[in-house]
Short mmCIF file of C-alpha atoms and ligand atoms in Angstrom, two decimals:
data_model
loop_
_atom_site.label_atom_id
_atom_site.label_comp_id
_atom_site.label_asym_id
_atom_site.label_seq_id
_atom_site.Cartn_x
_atom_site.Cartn_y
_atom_site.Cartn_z
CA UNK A 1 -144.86 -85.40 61.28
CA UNK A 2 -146.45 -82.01 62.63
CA UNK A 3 -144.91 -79.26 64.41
CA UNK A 4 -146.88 -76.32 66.49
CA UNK A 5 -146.18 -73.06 65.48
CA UNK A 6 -146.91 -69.80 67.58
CA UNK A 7 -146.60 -66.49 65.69
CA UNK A 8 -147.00 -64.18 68.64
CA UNK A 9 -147.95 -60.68 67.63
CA UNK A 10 -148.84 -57.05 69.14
CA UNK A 11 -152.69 -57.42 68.66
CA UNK A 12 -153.41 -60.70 68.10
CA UNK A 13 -151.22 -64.95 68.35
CA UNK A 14 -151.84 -67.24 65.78
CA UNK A 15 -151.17 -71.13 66.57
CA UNK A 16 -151.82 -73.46 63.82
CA UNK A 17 -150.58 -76.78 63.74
CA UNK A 18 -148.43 -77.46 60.48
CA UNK A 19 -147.63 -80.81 58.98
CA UNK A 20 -143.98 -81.93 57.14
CA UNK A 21 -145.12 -80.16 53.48
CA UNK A 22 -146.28 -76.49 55.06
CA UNK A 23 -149.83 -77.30 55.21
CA UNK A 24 -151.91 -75.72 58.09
CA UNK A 25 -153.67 -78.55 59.54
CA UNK A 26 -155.59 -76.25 62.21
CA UNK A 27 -155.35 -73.29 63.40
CA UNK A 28 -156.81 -70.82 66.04
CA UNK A 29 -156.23 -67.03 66.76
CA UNK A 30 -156.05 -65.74 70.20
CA UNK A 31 -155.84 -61.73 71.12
CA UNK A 32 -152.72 -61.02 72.68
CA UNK A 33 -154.40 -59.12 76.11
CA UNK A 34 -151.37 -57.23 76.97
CA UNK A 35 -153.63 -56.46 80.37
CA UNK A 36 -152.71 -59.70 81.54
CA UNK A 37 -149.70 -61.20 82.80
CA UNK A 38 -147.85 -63.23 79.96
CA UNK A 39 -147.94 -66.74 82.15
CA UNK A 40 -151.84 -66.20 81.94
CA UNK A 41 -151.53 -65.47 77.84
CA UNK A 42 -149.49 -68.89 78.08
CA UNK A 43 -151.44 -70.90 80.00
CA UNK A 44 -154.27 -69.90 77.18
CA UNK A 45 -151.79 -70.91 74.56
CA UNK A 46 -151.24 -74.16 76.06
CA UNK A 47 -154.83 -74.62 76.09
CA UNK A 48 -155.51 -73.59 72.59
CA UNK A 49 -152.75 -76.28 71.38
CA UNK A 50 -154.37 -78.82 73.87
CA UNK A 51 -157.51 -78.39 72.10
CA UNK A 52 -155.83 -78.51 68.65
CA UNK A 53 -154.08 -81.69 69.31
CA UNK A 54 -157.32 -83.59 70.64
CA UNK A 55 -159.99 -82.51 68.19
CA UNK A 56 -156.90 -83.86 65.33
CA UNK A 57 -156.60 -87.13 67.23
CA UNK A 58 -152.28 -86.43 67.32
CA UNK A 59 -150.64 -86.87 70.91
CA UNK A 60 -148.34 -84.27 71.90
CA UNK A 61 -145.55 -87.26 71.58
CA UNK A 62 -145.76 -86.95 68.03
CA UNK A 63 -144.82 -83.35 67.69
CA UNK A 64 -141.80 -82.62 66.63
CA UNK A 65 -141.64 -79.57 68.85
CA UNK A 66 -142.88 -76.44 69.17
CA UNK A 67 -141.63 -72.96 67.03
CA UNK A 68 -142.39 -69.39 68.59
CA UNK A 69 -142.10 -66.45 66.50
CA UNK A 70 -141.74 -63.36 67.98
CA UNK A 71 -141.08 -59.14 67.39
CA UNK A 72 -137.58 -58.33 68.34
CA UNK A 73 -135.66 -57.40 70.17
CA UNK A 74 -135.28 -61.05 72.09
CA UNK A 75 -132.71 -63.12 73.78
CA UNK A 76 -133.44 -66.29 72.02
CA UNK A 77 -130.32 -67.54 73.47
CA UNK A 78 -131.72 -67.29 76.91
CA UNK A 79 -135.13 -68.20 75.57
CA UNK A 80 -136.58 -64.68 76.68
CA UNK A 81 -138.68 -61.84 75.43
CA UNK A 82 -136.37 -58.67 75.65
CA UNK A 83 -137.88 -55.61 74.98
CA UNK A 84 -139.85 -55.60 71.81
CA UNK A 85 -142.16 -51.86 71.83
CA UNK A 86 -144.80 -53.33 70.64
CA UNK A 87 -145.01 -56.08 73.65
CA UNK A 88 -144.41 -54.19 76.48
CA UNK A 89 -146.24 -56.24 79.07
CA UNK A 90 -143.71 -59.30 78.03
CA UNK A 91 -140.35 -57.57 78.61
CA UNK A 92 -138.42 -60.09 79.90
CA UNK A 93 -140.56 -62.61 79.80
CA UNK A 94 -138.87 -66.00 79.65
CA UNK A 95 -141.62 -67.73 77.09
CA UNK A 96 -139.43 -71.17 76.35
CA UNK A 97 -139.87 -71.67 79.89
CA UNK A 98 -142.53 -70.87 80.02
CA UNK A 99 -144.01 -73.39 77.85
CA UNK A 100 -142.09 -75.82 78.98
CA UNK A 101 -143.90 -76.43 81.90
CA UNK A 102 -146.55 -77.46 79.55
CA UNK A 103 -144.81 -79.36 77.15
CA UNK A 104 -142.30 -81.68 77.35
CA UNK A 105 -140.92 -81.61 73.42
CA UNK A 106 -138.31 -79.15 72.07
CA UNK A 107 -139.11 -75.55 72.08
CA UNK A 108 -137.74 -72.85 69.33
CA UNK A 109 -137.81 -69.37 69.25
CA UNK A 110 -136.68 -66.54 66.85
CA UNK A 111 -137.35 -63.00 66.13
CA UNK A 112 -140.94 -62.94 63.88
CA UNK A 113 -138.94 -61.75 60.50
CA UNK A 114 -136.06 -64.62 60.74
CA UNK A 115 -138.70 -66.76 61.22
CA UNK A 116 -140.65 -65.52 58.17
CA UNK A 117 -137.61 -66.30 55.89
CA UNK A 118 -136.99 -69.53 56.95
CA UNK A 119 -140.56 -69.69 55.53
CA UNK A 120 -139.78 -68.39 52.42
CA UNK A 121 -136.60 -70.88 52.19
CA UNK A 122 -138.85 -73.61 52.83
CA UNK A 123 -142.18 -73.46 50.73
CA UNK A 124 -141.50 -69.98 49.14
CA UNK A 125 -140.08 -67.42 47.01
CA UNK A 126 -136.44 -68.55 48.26
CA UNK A 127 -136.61 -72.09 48.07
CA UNK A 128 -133.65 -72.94 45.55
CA UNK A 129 -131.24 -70.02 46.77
CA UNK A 130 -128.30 -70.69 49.40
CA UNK A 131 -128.02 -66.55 50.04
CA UNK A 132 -131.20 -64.13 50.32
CA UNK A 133 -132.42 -61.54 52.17
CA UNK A 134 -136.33 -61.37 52.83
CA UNK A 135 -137.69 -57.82 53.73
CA UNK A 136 -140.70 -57.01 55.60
CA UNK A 137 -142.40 -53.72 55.08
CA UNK A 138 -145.45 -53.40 57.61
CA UNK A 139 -145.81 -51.23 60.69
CA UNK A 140 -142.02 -51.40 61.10
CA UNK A 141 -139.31 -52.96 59.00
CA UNK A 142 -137.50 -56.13 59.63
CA UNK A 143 -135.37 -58.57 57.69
CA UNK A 144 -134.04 -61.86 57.81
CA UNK A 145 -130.81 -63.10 56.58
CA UNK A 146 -130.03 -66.13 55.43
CA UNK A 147 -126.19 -66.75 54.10
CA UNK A 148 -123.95 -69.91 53.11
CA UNK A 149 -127.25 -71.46 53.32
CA UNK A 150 -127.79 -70.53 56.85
CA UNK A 151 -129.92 -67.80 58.72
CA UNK A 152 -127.85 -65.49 60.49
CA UNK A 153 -129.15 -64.86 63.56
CA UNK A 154 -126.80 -63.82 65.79
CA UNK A 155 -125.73 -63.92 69.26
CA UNK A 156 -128.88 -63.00 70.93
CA UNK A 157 -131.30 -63.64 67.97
CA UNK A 158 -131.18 -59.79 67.12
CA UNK A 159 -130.01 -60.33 63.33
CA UNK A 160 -131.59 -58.61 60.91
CA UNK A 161 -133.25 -55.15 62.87
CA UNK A 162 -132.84 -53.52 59.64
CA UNK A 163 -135.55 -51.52 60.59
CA UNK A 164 -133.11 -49.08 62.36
CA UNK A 165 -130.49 -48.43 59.82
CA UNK A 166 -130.32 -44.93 58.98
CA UNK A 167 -131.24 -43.95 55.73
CA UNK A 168 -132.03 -40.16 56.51
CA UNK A 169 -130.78 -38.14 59.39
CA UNK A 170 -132.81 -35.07 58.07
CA UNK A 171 -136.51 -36.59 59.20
CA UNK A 172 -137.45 -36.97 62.26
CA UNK A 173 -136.63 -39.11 65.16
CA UNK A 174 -137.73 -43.02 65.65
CA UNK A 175 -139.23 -44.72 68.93
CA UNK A 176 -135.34 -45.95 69.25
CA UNK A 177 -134.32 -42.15 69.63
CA UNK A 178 -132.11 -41.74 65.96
CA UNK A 179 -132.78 -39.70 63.66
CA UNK A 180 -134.34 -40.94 60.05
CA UNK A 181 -134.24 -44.71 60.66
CA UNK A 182 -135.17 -46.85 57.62
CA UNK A 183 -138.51 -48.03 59.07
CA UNK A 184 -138.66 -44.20 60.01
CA UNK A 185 -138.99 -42.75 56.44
CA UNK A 186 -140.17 -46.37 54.40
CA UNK A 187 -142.61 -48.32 56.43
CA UNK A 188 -146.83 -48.44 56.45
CA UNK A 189 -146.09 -46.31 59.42
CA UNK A 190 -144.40 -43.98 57.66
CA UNK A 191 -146.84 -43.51 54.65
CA UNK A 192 -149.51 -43.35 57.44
CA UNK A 193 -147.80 -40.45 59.47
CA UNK A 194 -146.71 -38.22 56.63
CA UNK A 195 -150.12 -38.48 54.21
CA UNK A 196 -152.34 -38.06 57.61
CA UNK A 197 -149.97 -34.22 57.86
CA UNK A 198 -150.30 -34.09 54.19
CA UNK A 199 -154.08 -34.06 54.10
CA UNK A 200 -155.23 -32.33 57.69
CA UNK A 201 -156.97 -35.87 58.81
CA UNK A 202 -156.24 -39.43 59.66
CA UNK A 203 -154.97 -41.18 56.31
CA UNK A 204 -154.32 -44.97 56.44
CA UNK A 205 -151.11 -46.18 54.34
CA UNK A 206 -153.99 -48.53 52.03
CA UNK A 207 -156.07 -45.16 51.30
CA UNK A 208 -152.53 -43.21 50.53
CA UNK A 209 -151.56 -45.84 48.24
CA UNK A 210 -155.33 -45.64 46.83
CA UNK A 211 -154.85 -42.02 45.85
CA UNK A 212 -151.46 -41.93 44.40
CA UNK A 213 -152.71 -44.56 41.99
CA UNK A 214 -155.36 -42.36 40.78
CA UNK A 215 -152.97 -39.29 40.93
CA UNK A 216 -153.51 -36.72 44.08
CA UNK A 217 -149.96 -35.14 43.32
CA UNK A 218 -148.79 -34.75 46.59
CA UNK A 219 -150.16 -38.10 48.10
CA UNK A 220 -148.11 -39.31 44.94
CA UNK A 221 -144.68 -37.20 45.62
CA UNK A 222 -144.99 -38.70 49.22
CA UNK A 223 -145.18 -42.29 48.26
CA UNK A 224 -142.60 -42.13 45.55
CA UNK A 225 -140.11 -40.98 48.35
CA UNK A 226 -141.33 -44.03 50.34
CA UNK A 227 -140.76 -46.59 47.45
CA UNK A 228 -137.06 -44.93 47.07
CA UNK A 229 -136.75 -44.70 50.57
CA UNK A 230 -137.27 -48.82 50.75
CA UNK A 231 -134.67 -49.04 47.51
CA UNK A 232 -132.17 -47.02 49.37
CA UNK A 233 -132.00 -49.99 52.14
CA UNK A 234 -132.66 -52.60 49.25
CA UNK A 235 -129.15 -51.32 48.19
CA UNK A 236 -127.50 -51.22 51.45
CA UNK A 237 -128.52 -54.86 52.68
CA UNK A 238 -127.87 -56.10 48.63
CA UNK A 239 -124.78 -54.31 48.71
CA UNK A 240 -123.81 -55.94 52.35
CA UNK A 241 -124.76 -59.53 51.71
CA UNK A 242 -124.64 -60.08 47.73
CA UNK A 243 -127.80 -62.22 47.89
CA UNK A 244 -128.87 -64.02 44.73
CA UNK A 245 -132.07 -62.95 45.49
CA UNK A 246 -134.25 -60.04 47.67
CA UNK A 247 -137.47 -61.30 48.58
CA UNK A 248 -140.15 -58.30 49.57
CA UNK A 249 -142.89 -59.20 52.44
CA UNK A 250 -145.09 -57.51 54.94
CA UNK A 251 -148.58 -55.60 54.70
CA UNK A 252 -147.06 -52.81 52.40
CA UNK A 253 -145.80 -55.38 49.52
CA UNK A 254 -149.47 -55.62 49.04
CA UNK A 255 -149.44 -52.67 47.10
CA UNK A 256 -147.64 -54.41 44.61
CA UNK A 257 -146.40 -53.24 40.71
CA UNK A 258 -145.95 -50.02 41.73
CA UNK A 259 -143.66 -50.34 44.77
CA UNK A 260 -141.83 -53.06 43.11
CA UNK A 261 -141.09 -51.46 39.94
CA UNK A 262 -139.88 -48.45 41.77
CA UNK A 263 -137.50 -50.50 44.05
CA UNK A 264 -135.87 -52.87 40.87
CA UNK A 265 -135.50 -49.08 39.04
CA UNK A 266 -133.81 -47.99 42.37
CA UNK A 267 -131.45 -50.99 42.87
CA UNK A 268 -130.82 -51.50 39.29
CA UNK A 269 -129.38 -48.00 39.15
CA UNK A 270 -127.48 -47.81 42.76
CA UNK A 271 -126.54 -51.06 43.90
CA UNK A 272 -122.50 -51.81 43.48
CA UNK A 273 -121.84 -53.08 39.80
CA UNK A 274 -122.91 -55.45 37.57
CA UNK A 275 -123.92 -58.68 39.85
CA UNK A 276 -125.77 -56.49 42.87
CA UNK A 277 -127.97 -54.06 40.11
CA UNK A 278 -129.27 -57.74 38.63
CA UNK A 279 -130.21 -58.45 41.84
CA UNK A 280 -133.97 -60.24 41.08
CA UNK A 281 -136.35 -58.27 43.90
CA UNK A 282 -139.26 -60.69 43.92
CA UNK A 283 -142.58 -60.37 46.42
CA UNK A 284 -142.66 -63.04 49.73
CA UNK A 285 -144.50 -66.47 48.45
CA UNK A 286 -146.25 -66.71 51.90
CA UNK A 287 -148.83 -64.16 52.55
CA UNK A 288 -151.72 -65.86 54.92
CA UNK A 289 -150.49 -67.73 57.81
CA UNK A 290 -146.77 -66.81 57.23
CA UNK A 291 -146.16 -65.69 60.93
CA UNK A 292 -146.93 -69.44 62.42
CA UNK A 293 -146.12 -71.23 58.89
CA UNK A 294 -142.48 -69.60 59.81
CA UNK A 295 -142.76 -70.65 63.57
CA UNK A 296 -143.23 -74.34 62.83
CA UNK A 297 -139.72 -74.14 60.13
CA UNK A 298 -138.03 -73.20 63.13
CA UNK A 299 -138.90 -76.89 63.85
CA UNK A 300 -139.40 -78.42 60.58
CA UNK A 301 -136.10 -77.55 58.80
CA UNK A 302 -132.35 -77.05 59.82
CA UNK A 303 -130.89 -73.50 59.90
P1 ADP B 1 -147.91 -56.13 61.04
O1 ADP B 1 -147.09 -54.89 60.92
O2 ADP B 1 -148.79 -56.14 62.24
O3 ADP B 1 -147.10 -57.38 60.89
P2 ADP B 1 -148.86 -56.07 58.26
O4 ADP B 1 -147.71 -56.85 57.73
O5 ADP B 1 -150.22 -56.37 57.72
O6 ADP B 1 -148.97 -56.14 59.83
O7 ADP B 1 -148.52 -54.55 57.96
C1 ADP B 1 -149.37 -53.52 58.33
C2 ADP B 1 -149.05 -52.29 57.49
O8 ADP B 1 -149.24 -52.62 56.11
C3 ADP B 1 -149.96 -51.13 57.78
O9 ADP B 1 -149.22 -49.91 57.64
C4 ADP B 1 -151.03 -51.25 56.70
O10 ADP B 1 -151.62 -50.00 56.41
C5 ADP B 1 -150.23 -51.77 55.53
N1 ADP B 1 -151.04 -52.58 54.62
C6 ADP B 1 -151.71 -53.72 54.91
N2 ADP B 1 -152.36 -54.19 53.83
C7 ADP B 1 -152.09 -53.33 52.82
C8 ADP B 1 -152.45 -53.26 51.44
N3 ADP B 1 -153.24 -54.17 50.87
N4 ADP B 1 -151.96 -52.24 50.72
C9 ADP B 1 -151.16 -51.32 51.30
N5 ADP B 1 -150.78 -51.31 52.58
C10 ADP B 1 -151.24 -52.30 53.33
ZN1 ZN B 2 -134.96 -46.48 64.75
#
């Protein structure tokens, strides 16, 4: 049995069709052209999945449904796009409906980062525990929570906006307007804005990672404070849900040893005594495709 997934993004909307065990059966990319209205975006989506399900010979009966991940905030309850920064043009935007008028089989939807975890529950890094946590480090931050052996999602489908916890009211102020928010002082963004001041010139996060591994001091000092500005919410959201495990996503994970050993010395020294310093912090499974691998558990699995 396949479900469609649609992992709908700032820059760019995967779609992949995704069968019972996680594989990607197809797949196409689409750029999300914010110029647009987003009924025109969806009437290309529809399209794209049209053309997905022919060329693989599978009637749209067959599907299970459809899953839509997308960047927060929502109001999955209503079905809608609320007011995510990053997709301005789609404020609003009531994208079940949407797509309903194309397709007549059930139609999820859930914040990008929930969706991710479900992932990880499913075919990942989280498959045998009942209470996790998986963190997302990337342009912003974003978790999802999953509890009792259940995602918590919320009333509106806003779980999880870690991103916006503050972790230091001393640095500057976030697009939300507080001062010091998590995502503020510990995301790609953050590594990005501070290195580029550091060094008089633009400095991607990948390059500043690059030279603190072969040991510019201050490009080093800067990223140490990042890795134990992520363990500093590690702790908070380990010492809030007691999860048996925290499972580490997003673009930044990339980076790898370095930011992982810093965050298990972190939590291993701050988080509440003994069970939440053994806390096993262990990197996201799911790297390619885990944005519409995440959209089609929203229809595969039970949460
Ligand atoms: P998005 O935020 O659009 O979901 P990603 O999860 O890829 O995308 O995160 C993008 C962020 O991760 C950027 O700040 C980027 O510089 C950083 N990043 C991506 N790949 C790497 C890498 N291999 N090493 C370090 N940082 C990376
Ligand atoms: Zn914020």
């Amino acid at each position: 049995s396949y479900a469609i997934g649609i992992d709908i993004g700032g820059t760019k909307t995967a779609i992949g069709l995704v069968g019972a065990d996680g594989e990607v059966r197809a797949k196409v990319s689409l750029p999300t052209d914010q110029t647009v209205k987003p009924e025109v975006m969806v009437d290309r989506m529809a399209a794209a999945i049209q053309d997905i399900l022919a060329a693989q010979g599978i009637a749209e009966a067959e599907l299970l449904g459809i899953g839509v991940g997308a960047p927060g905030p929502l109001n999955t309850k209503e079905g809608k796009i609320a007011e995510p920064p990053n997709l301005r043009s789609w404020w609003n935007f009531p994208v079940v409906a949407s797509l309903a008028r194309h397709f007549s089989r059930p139609i999820r939807l859930e914040n990008d980062a929930t969706a991710a975890a479900l992932a990880e529950k499913w075919l990942g890094a989280a498959k045998d525990a009942e209470h996790f946590v998986f963190v997302t480090i990337s342009t912003g931050i974003g978790a999802g929570i999953y509890s009792h052996g259940k995602l918590i999602t919320g009333a509106s489908g806003n779980a999880g906006d870690v991103g916006h916890f503050v972790v230091d009211p001393s640095a500057g102020t976030c697009v939300c307007g507080q001062k010091g928010c998590w995502e503020y002082v510990a995301s790609g963004t953050a590594v990005t804005r501070q290195a580029s001041a550091l060094l008089g010139r633009e400095v991607s996060s990948k390059e500043a990672f690059d030279l603190a591994a072969v040991g510019n001091t201050s490009i080093k000092e800067l990223v140490a404070k990042v890795f134990e500005n992520i363990g500093v919410g590690c702790v908070t959201l380990i010492n809030t849900f007691d999860p048996e495990k925290l499972v580490i996503g997003g673009g930044v994970s990339q980076v790898g040893a370095p930011l992982f050993d810093a965050v298990r010395d972190y939590v291993a020294k701050y988080a509440l005594n003994p069970s939440g310093r053994q806390t096993p912090i262990v990197p996201a499974a799911l790297h390619q495709d885990a944005g519409l691998i995440g959209a089609a558990a929203l229809v595969h699995i039970s949460y």
